[in-house]
Short mmCIF file of C-alpha atoms and ligand atoms in Angstrom, two decimals:
data_model
loop_
_atom_site.label_atom_id
_atom_site.label_comp_id
_atom_site.label_asym_id
_atom_site.label_seq_id
_atom_site.Cartn_x
_atom_site.Cartn_y
_atom_site.Cartn_z
CA UNK A 39 0.15 -0.05 0.01
CA UNK A 40 1.33 3.63 -0.91
CA UNK A 41 1.05 5.89 1.78
CA UNK A 42 -0.37 9.30 1.15
CA UNK A 43 2.64 12.16 1.43
CA UNK A 44 0.18 13.24 4.40
CA UNK A 45 0.37 10.09 6.06
CA UNK A 46 4.03 9.38 5.04
CA UNK A 47 5.09 12.41 7.07
CA UNK A 48 3.44 11.88 10.10
CA UNK A 49 4.90 8.40 10.39
CA UNK A 50 8.33 9.49 9.62
CA UNK A 51 7.35 12.40 12.40
CA UNK A 52 6.59 9.67 14.57
CA UNK A 53 10.24 7.95 13.80
CA UNK A 54 11.97 10.95 14.86
CA UNK A 55 12.44 12.53 11.42
CA UNK A 56 11.88 16.17 11.06
CA UNK A 57 13.67 17.68 7.97
CA UNK A 58 14.16 16.31 4.25
CA UNK A 59 16.73 17.35 2.13
CA UNK A 60 16.00 16.90 -1.49
CA UNK A 61 18.60 16.55 -3.88
CA UNK A 62 19.42 16.26 -7.36
CA UNK A 63 22.20 15.78 -9.35
CA UNK A 64 23.17 18.43 -11.89
CA UNK A 65 24.61 18.28 -15.79
CA UNK A 66 28.24 18.65 -13.98
CA UNK A 67 27.84 15.71 -11.50
CA UNK A 68 27.44 17.75 -8.20
CA UNK A 69 24.62 17.10 -6.17
CA UNK A 70 22.38 19.77 -5.28
CA UNK A 71 20.15 20.38 -2.40
CA UNK A 72 17.02 22.34 -0.91
CA UNK A 73 15.86 21.51 2.86
CA UNK A 74 12.00 21.37 3.83
CA UNK A 75 10.44 20.53 7.04
CA UNK A 76 8.89 17.12 7.09
CA UNK A 77 5.52 18.50 8.06
CA UNK A 78 5.71 20.46 4.51
CA UNK A 79 6.25 17.12 2.36
CA UNK A 80 3.03 17.07 0.95
CA UNK A 81 3.65 20.47 -0.67
CA UNK A 82 7.30 19.23 -1.61
CA UNK A 83 6.14 16.19 -3.27
CA UNK A 84 2.90 18.09 -5.36
CA UNK A 85 4.53 21.46 -5.80
CA UNK A 86 7.86 21.06 -5.22
CA UNK A 87 10.41 23.50 -4.15
CA UNK A 88 11.80 26.40 -7.05
CA UNK A 89 15.19 25.81 -8.58
CA UNK A 90 16.79 27.69 -11.68
CA UNK A 91 17.60 26.28 -14.94
CA UNK A 92 21.20 27.75 -14.51
CA UNK A 93 21.99 25.27 -12.17
CA UNK A 94 22.48 22.69 -15.07
CA UNK A 95 25.37 25.54 -16.39
CA UNK A 96 27.24 25.43 -12.97
CA UNK A 97 30.55 23.98 -13.96
CA UNK A 98 32.59 21.28 -12.09
CA UNK A 99 33.91 24.27 -9.95
CA UNK A 100 30.79 26.10 -9.33
CA UNK A 101 31.50 28.69 -11.47
CA UNK A 102 29.03 29.50 -14.74
CA UNK A 103 30.28 28.98 -18.47
CA UNK A 104 29.01 32.19 -20.19
CA UNK A 105 28.33 30.04 -23.77
CA UNK A 106 26.45 27.57 -21.87
CA UNK A 107 22.57 27.87 -23.53
CA UNK A 108 21.58 27.44 -19.79
CA UNK A 109 23.16 30.78 -18.23
CA UNK A 110 20.28 32.37 -18.49
CA UNK A 111 18.67 33.98 -15.53
CA UNK A 112 14.89 33.80 -16.79
CA UNK A 113 12.89 30.64 -15.70
CA UNK A 114 12.02 28.58 -12.61
CA UNK A 115 11.46 24.93 -12.54
CA UNK A 116 9.97 22.81 -9.43
CA UNK A 117 11.57 20.18 -7.90
CA UNK A 118 9.48 17.72 -6.87
CA UNK A 119 10.66 15.19 -4.12
CA UNK A 120 9.50 11.55 -4.83
CA UNK A 121 8.25 9.90 -1.92
CA UNK A 122 8.24 6.32 -3.14
CA UNK A 123 12.04 6.77 -2.69
CA UNK A 124 12.22 8.78 0.57
CA UNK A 125 14.57 7.51 2.92
CA UNK A 126 16.46 7.96 5.95
CA UNK A 127 19.67 9.94 6.01
CA UNK A 128 20.86 10.55 9.44
CA UNK A 129 17.70 9.80 11.35
CA UNK A 130 19.35 10.07 14.80
CA UNK A 131 19.54 13.65 14.16
CA UNK A 132 16.14 14.01 12.50
CA UNK A 133 16.99 14.00 8.53
CA UNK A 134 15.35 12.13 5.62
CA UNK A 135 16.23 12.45 2.19
CA UNK A 136 14.17 12.23 -1.20
CA UNK A 137 15.59 12.67 -4.82
CA UNK A 138 13.80 15.29 -6.66
CA UNK A 139 13.22 15.52 -10.64
CA UNK A 140 12.39 19.07 -11.94
CA UNK A 141 9.08 19.87 -13.47
CA UNK A 142 7.81 22.73 -15.60
CA UNK A 143 5.79 25.37 -13.81
CA UNK A 144 2.82 24.18 -16.27
CA UNK A 145 3.02 20.51 -15.08
CA UNK A 146 5.04 19.36 -17.76
CA UNK A 147 8.32 17.10 -17.09
CA UNK A 148 11.30 19.49 -17.63
CA UNK A 149 13.12 17.62 -20.49
CA UNK A 150 16.82 17.74 -19.20
CA UNK A 151 16.37 16.31 -16.27
CA UNK A 152 19.03 13.54 -15.13
CA UNK A 153 16.32 11.45 -12.84
CA UNK A 154 13.47 12.02 -15.14
CA UNK A 155 15.50 10.80 -17.94
CA UNK A 156 16.55 7.67 -16.07
CA UNK A 157 12.73 7.05 -14.90
CA UNK A 158 11.52 7.07 -18.78
CA UNK A 159 14.47 4.62 -19.44
CA UNK A 160 13.44 2.57 -17.01
CA UNK A 161 9.73 2.31 -18.04
CA UNK A 162 11.01 2.43 -21.56
CA UNK A 163 12.43 -0.90 -20.48
CA UNK A 164 9.84 -2.15 -18.42
CA UNK A 165 7.19 -1.64 -21.27
CA UNK A 166 9.69 -3.93 -23.60
CA UNK A 167 9.69 -6.76 -21.33
CA UNK A 168 13.15 -5.85 -19.89
CA UNK A 169 14.54 -5.46 -16.29
CA UNK A 170 17.61 -4.48 -15.64
CA UNK A 171 19.59 -4.41 -11.92
CA UNK A 172 22.23 -2.29 -11.33
CA UNK A 173 24.51 -1.48 -8.29
CA UNK A 174 27.61 0.80 -8.30
CA UNK A 175 31.13 -0.06 -6.31
CA UNK A 176 32.52 3.10 -4.22
CA UNK A 177 36.25 3.94 -4.16
CA UNK A 178 37.36 6.72 -2.17
CA UNK A 179 40.35 8.15 -0.63
CA UNK A 180 40.18 9.64 2.73
CA UNK A 181 42.68 12.20 3.66
CA UNK A 182 43.66 14.64 5.90
CA UNK A 183 43.25 18.15 4.35
CA UNK A 184 45.10 21.40 4.22
CA UNK A 185 44.05 24.09 1.76
CA UNK A 186 46.74 24.16 -1.33
CA UNK A 187 48.62 20.72 -0.20
CA UNK A 188 48.10 17.27 -1.91
CA UNK A 189 45.76 14.93 0.31
CA UNK A 190 47.76 13.36 2.74
CA UNK A 191 46.24 9.52 3.09
CA UNK A 192 44.62 9.70 6.65
CA UNK A 193 45.37 6.09 7.35
CA UNK A 194 48.35 3.54 7.08
CA UNK A 195 47.88 -0.03 5.95
CA UNK A 196 48.46 -1.98 2.90
CA UNK A 197 46.46 -2.66 -0.21
CA UNK A 198 43.41 -5.00 1.08
CA UNK A 199 45.02 -5.03 4.58
CA UNK A 200 43.15 -6.21 7.85
CA UNK A 201 46.02 -3.83 9.18
CA UNK A 202 44.35 -1.07 7.30
CA UNK A 203 40.83 -2.13 8.75
CA UNK A 204 42.27 -2.14 12.07
CA UNK A 205 43.82 1.03 12.13
CA UNK A 206 40.72 2.65 10.94
CA UNK A 207 38.69 0.68 12.71
CA UNK A 208 36.37 3.16 14.36
CA UNK A 209 35.98 5.10 11.13
CA UNK A 210 35.09 1.83 9.42
CA UNK A 211 32.38 0.91 12.22
CA UNK A 212 31.06 4.64 11.93
CA UNK A 213 30.73 4.41 8.45
CA UNK A 214 28.84 1.07 8.26
CA UNK A 215 26.31 2.19 11.18
CA UNK A 216 25.96 5.29 9.11
CA UNK A 217 25.03 3.44 5.91
CA UNK A 218 22.99 1.11 7.73
CA UNK A 219 21.01 3.68 9.21
CA UNK A 220 20.12 5.43 6.54
CA UNK A 221 18.68 2.27 5.08
CA UNK A 222 21.27 1.31 2.38
CA UNK A 223 21.86 -2.19 1.65
CA UNK A 224 25.30 -2.75 0.77
CA UNK A 225 27.53 -6.09 -0.01
CA UNK A 226 30.98 -5.87 0.46
CA UNK A 227 33.36 -3.09 2.42
CA UNK A 228 36.97 -3.29 2.38
CA UNK A 229 40.35 -1.10 2.17
CA UNK A 230 41.35 -0.75 -1.63
CA UNK A 231 44.60 -1.13 -3.08
CA UNK A 232 45.28 2.62 -3.17
CA UNK A 233 47.19 4.42 0.39
CA UNK A 234 44.24 5.15 3.09
CA UNK A 235 41.16 4.09 0.06
CA UNK A 236 38.12 2.45 0.77
CA UNK A 237 35.34 0.65 -1.10
CA UNK A 238 31.89 -0.08 -0.86
CA UNK A 239 29.73 -2.01 -3.14
CA UNK A 240 26.40 -1.08 -2.61
CA UNK A 241 23.48 -4.30 -3.43
CA UNK A 242 21.70 -4.25 -6.71
CA UNK A 243 18.45 -2.39 -7.46
CA UNK A 244 16.15 -0.76 -10.19
CA UNK A 245 18.11 1.72 -12.07
CA UNK A 246 16.65 4.58 -10.25
CA UNK A 247 17.05 2.78 -6.98
CA UNK A 248 20.73 2.03 -7.74
CA UNK A 249 21.22 5.88 -8.67
CA UNK A 250 19.59 7.06 -5.54
CA UNK A 251 21.66 4.95 -3.37
CA UNK A 252 24.73 6.13 -4.66
CA UNK A 253 23.75 9.72 -4.34
CA UNK A 254 22.33 8.77 -0.50
CA UNK A 255 26.15 6.62 0.01
CA UNK A 256 28.12 9.52 -0.64
CA UNK A 257 26.39 11.97 1.59
CA UNK A 258 27.07 9.51 4.22
CA UNK A 259 30.60 8.94 3.61
CA UNK A 260 31.29 12.50 3.32
CA UNK A 261 29.77 13.30 6.47
CA UNK A 262 31.29 10.73 8.29
CA UNK A 263 34.45 10.91 7.32
CA UNK A 264 34.06 14.89 8.61
CA UNK A 265 33.39 13.62 11.88
CA UNK A 266 36.81 12.20 11.99
CA UNK A 267 38.04 15.59 11.12
CA UNK A 268 39.10 13.99 7.58
CA UNK A 269 37.79 14.50 4.37
CA UNK A 270 36.83 11.65 1.35
CA UNK A 271 37.74 12.14 -1.74
CA UNK A 272 36.00 10.49 -5.02
CA UNK A 273 38.27 12.18 -7.26
CA UNK A 274 38.80 9.85 -10.34
CA UNK A 275 42.80 10.98 -9.64
CA UNK A 276 43.28 12.54 -6.15
CA UNK A 277 46.88 12.64 -6.82
CA UNK A 278 49.02 11.90 -10.00
CA UNK A 279 51.09 9.17 -8.24
CA UNK A 280 48.31 6.93 -6.40
CA UNK A 281 45.75 4.85 -8.54
CA UNK A 282 42.43 6.49 -9.10
CA UNK A 283 39.01 5.94 -7.61
CA UNK A 284 36.35 4.25 -9.78
CA UNK A 285 32.93 3.89 -9.76
CA UNK A 286 32.43 0.59 -11.60
CA UNK A 287 28.76 -0.01 -12.73
CA UNK A 288 27.29 -3.64 -12.53
CA UNK A 289 24.20 -4.36 -14.48
CA UNK A 290 22.35 -7.63 -15.48
CA UNK A 291 19.20 -7.62 -17.81
CA UNK A 292 16.43 -9.93 -17.86
CA UNK A 293 13.57 -10.70 -20.20
CA UNK A 294 10.65 -12.06 -18.78
CA UNK A 295 12.26 -13.81 -16.16
CA UNK A 296 15.23 -15.04 -17.94
CA UNK A 297 18.83 -13.66 -17.60
CA UNK A 298 19.93 -12.85 -21.05
CA UNK A 299 23.59 -12.84 -20.15
CA UNK A 300 23.72 -16.38 -19.82
CA UNK A 301 22.29 -19.66 -20.44
CA UNK A 302 22.99 -19.56 -24.42
CA UNK A 303 25.83 -21.31 -27.01
CA UNK A 304 27.69 -17.67 -27.04
CA UNK A 305 31.23 -17.41 -25.14
CA UNK A 306 30.77 -18.17 -20.99
CA UNK A 307 27.55 -19.03 -21.88
CA UNK A 308 25.85 -15.60 -23.51
CA UNK A 309 22.64 -15.98 -25.33
CA UNK A 310 22.01 -14.37 -28.74
CA UNK A 311 20.00 -11.40 -27.11
CA UNK A 312 23.30 -11.07 -24.31
CA UNK A 313 25.43 -10.49 -27.24
CA UNK A 314 23.52 -8.50 -29.33
CA UNK A 315 23.38 -6.25 -26.22
CA UNK A 316 27.10 -6.50 -25.18
CA UNK A 317 27.96 -5.46 -28.79
CA UNK A 318 25.87 -2.24 -28.63
CA UNK A 319 27.36 -1.31 -25.13
CA UNK A 320 30.57 -1.97 -26.73
CA UNK A 321 30.27 -0.15 -30.12
CA UNK A 322 28.80 3.22 -28.12
CA UNK A 323 31.40 2.99 -25.32
CA UNK A 324 33.37 5.91 -26.84
CA UNK A 325 30.22 8.26 -26.35
CA UNK A 326 29.29 6.57 -23.37
CA UNK A 327 32.30 7.68 -21.76
CA UNK A 328 31.23 11.35 -21.88
CA UNK A 329 28.67 10.44 -19.23
CA UNK A 330 30.83 7.78 -16.99
CA UNK A 331 34.29 9.99 -17.13
CA UNK A 332 32.56 13.30 -17.49
CA UNK A 333 35.59 15.18 -15.87
CA UNK A 334 38.64 16.13 -17.53
CA UNK A 335 40.52 14.96 -14.76
CA UNK A 336 38.75 11.17 -15.02
CA UNK A 337 41.32 10.75 -18.29
CA UNK A 338 44.07 10.79 -16.01
CA UNK A 339 42.79 8.00 -13.88
CA UNK A 340 42.51 5.66 -17.47
CA UNK A 341 45.98 5.19 -17.81
CA UNK A 342 46.70 1.21 -18.66
CA UNK A 343 47.16 -1.60 -16.45
CA UNK A 344 45.33 0.15 -13.48
CA UNK A 345 42.18 -1.93 -13.75
CA UNK A 346 40.26 1.04 -14.88
CA UNK A 347 40.10 -0.39 -18.43
CA UNK A 348 41.16 2.49 -21.25
CA UNK A 349 40.10 0.01 -24.24
CA UNK A 350 37.51 -0.92 -26.06
CA UNK A 351 37.53 -4.41 -25.10
CA UNK A 352 35.42 -6.93 -23.72
CA UNK A 353 36.50 -9.68 -21.53
CA UNK A 354 35.59 -12.96 -19.16
CA UNK A 355 36.23 -11.96 -15.62
CA UNK A 356 39.25 -9.69 -17.40
CA UNK A 357 39.81 -6.63 -14.81
CA UNK A 358 41.48 -4.75 -17.69
CA UNK A 359 38.36 -4.79 -20.38
CA UNK A 360 36.08 -1.70 -19.78
CA UNK A 361 33.20 -4.63 -20.19
CA UNK A 362 33.65 -7.08 -17.93
CA UNK A 363 31.22 -10.07 -18.19
CA UNK A 364 30.88 -11.82 -14.72
CA UNK A 365 29.44 -15.39 -15.58
CA UNK A 366 26.52 -16.95 -13.48
CA UNK A 367 28.12 -17.43 -9.90
CA UNK A 368 28.15 -20.59 -7.79
CA UNK A 369 25.73 -19.02 -6.00
CA UNK A 370 23.29 -18.64 -8.38
CA UNK A 371 23.79 -14.79 -8.81
CA UNK A 372 22.80 -14.05 -12.42
CA UNK A 373 25.64 -13.43 -14.89
CA UNK A 374 25.55 -9.57 -15.29
CA UNK A 375 28.67 -6.65 -16.41
CA UNK A 376 30.81 -4.34 -14.77
CA UNK A 377 31.55 -1.39 -16.51
CA UNK A 378 35.12 -0.41 -15.09
CA UNK A 379 35.89 2.94 -16.81
CA UNK A 380 32.67 4.67 -14.87
CA UNK A 381 34.27 6.95 -12.12
CA UNK A 382 32.22 9.17 -9.19
CA UNK A 383 32.54 11.91 -11.33
CA UNK A 384 29.29 10.49 -13.44
CA UNK A 385 25.77 11.40 -12.68
CA UNK A 386 24.45 8.42 -12.02
CA UNK A 387 21.17 8.78 -13.14
CA UNK A 388 22.33 10.02 -16.77
CA UNK A 389 24.90 6.99 -16.65
CA UNK A 390 22.19 4.52 -15.86
CA UNK A 391 19.38 6.40 -18.29
CA UNK A 392 22.42 6.55 -21.15
CA UNK A 393 22.84 2.32 -20.18
CA UNK A 394 19.28 1.34 -20.16
CA UNK A 395 18.37 3.23 -23.37
CA UNK A 396 21.19 1.11 -25.08
CA UNK A 397 19.97 -1.83 -24.06
CA UNK A 398 16.88 -1.48 -24.95
CA UNK A 399 18.25 -0.20 -28.47
CA UNK A 400 20.92 -3.02 -28.46
CA UNK A 401 17.75 -5.75 -28.30
CA UNK A 402 15.60 -3.73 -30.96
CA UNK A 403 17.98 -2.34 -33.41
CA UNK A 404 20.18 -3.97 -36.08
CA UNK A 405 22.13 -7.30 -36.02
CA UNK A 406 25.37 -6.32 -34.59
CA UNK A 407 28.21 -9.10 -34.17
CA UNK A 408 30.53 -9.30 -31.23
CA UNK A 409 33.92 -9.35 -31.51
CA UNK A 410 36.11 -12.47 -29.15
CA UNK A 411 36.57 -11.75 -25.63
CA UNK A 412 39.92 -10.34 -24.67
CA UNK A 413 42.24 -12.43 -22.17
CA UNK A 414 45.04 -10.57 -20.39
CA UNK A 415 46.21 -7.15 -20.19
CA UNK A 416 45.43 -5.29 -23.33
CA UNK A 417 48.17 -2.59 -22.87
CA UNK A 418 50.61 -5.72 -23.48
CA UNK A 419 48.99 -6.11 -27.07
CA UNK A 420 51.07 -4.47 -30.27
CA UNK A 421 49.87 -1.31 -31.16
CA UNK A 422 46.53 -0.88 -32.97
CA UNK A 423 45.79 -4.36 -32.18
CA UNK A 424 42.93 -3.11 -29.78
CA UNK A 425 41.18 0.18 -30.05
CA UNK A 426 41.90 2.91 -27.06
CA UNK A 427 39.09 4.75 -26.00
CA UNK A 428 38.75 8.38 -25.69
CA UNK A 429 41.84 9.74 -23.81
CA UNK A 430 40.24 12.82 -23.02
CA UNK A 431 36.93 14.26 -22.22
CA UNK A 432 37.18 16.36 -25.63
CA UNK A 433 37.39 12.98 -27.89
CA UNK A 434 34.49 11.47 -25.38
CA UNK A 435 32.16 14.50 -26.11
CA UNK A 436 33.21 14.68 -29.74
CA UNK A 437 31.78 10.64 -29.65
CA UNK A 438 28.95 11.62 -27.40
CA UNK A 439 27.98 14.38 -30.14
CA UNK A 440 28.42 11.72 -32.86
CA UNK A 441 25.91 9.42 -31.70
CA UNK A 442 22.75 9.37 -33.05
CA UNK A 443 21.29 6.59 -30.66
CA UNK A 444 22.16 8.84 -27.21
CA UNK A 445 21.36 12.11 -29.23
CA UNK A 446 17.28 10.63 -29.98
CA UNK A 447 16.93 8.65 -27.03
CA UNK A 448 17.96 11.71 -24.55
CA UNK A 449 16.24 14.27 -26.77
CA UNK A 450 18.05 17.59 -27.83
CA UNK A 451 17.45 19.94 -24.67
CA UNK A 452 19.12 16.94 -22.53
CA UNK A 453 21.58 15.91 -25.00
CA UNK A 454 22.73 19.38 -26.58
CA UNK A 455 22.63 21.10 -22.94
CA UNK A 456 25.12 18.63 -21.68
CA UNK A 457 27.26 19.48 -24.84
CA UNK A 458 27.86 22.77 -23.55
CA UNK A 459 28.69 21.25 -20.09
CA UNK A 460 30.90 19.10 -21.54
CA UNK A 461 32.74 22.20 -23.43
CA UNK A 462 32.58 24.11 -20.30
CA UNK A 463 34.68 21.72 -18.67
CA UNK A 464 37.17 21.11 -21.36
CA UNK A 465 37.70 24.78 -21.60
CA UNK A 466 38.15 25.01 -17.98
CA UNK A 467 41.29 22.94 -18.17
CA UNK A 468 42.48 23.83 -21.21
CA UNK A 469 45.53 25.43 -19.59
CA UNK A 470 45.92 23.65 -16.82
CA UNK A 471 48.78 20.93 -16.82
CA UNK A 472 48.03 17.52 -14.98
CA UNK A 473 49.06 18.74 -11.68
CA UNK A 474 47.19 21.56 -11.81
CA UNK A 475 44.16 19.58 -13.18
CA UNK A 476 44.39 17.13 -10.27
CA UNK A 477 44.96 19.77 -7.30
CA UNK A 478 41.80 21.63 -8.82
CA UNK A 479 39.54 18.35 -8.42
CA UNK A 480 41.57 16.74 -5.76
CA UNK A 481 38.14 16.97 -3.32
CA UNK A 482 35.56 16.04 -5.86
CA UNK A 483 32.81 16.44 -5.35
CA UNK A 484 33.61 19.29 -2.82
CA UNK A 485 32.96 21.98 -5.68
CA UNK A 486 35.19 24.40 -5.76
CA UNK A 487 37.74 22.33 -3.57
CA UNK A 488 38.91 23.88 0.11
CA UNK A 489 38.74 26.89 -1.11
N1 LIG B 296 40.87 1.86 -8.31
C1 LIG B 296 40.64 1.15 -9.67
C2 LIG B 296 40.00 2.10 -10.76
O1 LIG B 296 40.38 3.40 -10.74
C3 LIG B 296 40.33 0.15 -9.78
C4 LIG B 296 40.57 -1.08 -8.97
C5 LIG B 296 39.38 -2.59 -8.65
O2 LIG B 296 39.60 -3.27 -10.05
O3 LIG B 296 38.37 -2.59 -7.86
O4 LIG B 296 39.05 1.78 -11.28
MG1 LIG B 297 38.09 -1.88 -6.51
#
């Protein structure tokens, strides 16, 4: 049974919740927020709160590029909270959270809204008898921060080290408590390879659930890190010397209850439809990169032999393949794909919206042939044997501009305004050295750095 907003607000008040943080994620990938008293939930759901469309012209440093088509003072949108996705944020302090979608004042959906796009794609898949389940892995660095200085790892301990878990025991405990208090289902937590780097894998859900969970988890991780006097960085490359932070996306697809990536005659049991889907994603990967790796600094992470997978190849359980097929596991988990290139600069609604669009188009459209899987490190192959994915945001953006599938599926308002945001990010970094790019975004998603 779905509660009315009024009944929902009163049941949340009984649980001690008082305030509602309504977030959305702009074209630059930054979560923006407005807070209302929970007692006003009904209004927040029906009428929404005001937001100027200019917020999608904000760059990754918060500045507004005058050449962006949305850099205009006019207009107002209504950010409406989605009551079906309402969740705790920090319940012991009275905070609840809901994702919002922006609507025109006349009641029409706003065509450039990111979450609305993801929702439309989810509905489109469902109408085609398909379901997608997805979950993100978050990697981040925990560091001591001084303005103007490079992040200093907060905790000693080795890669995947239980020593680091014990060194950071209070942090890990507080973090997992806060993640659970926020109602976030998770599968695994571990110290990652890099110094003071951690990883949390979130449980799979629908595309909207997966994106919502990513947004909420990042807020919780940021808050817990601050409580310890540290800062977390989700920057794809917080320092040039260390490995980067990925935001790998796992997803599986089912048709009429049957998993599409297994049970067939193809390599590793791929079905005919599974091969089509994989071939489409592989072909569109350069264009998808503009959404999966949207910061200029994203491309400094994508070096060879660092498990960030910068080649246009797929492989079975190959961690250097941009698309890694993970066959059905002994525990019965469905076979799924991992998009390794994506990082946490990505707007998860745009990324998942685009992935769903490509899945549907791939299954409905022309036949494509799937190249054989790659085993081993593509970086070790002779030059020219495998294609390197775009090496800069400028190249990825050119592929995104040229993708007829994404342009048509997203619509001009969304696709075109994203091109403007990508151009603004390219311009912002055009004169910066790699060191300066890393320094400028090393506290992402802290927009503007430490000031
Ligand atoms: N940190 C690596 C990256 O940048 C990924 C390591 C792993 O495979 O988990 O994506
Ligand atoms: Mg990892």
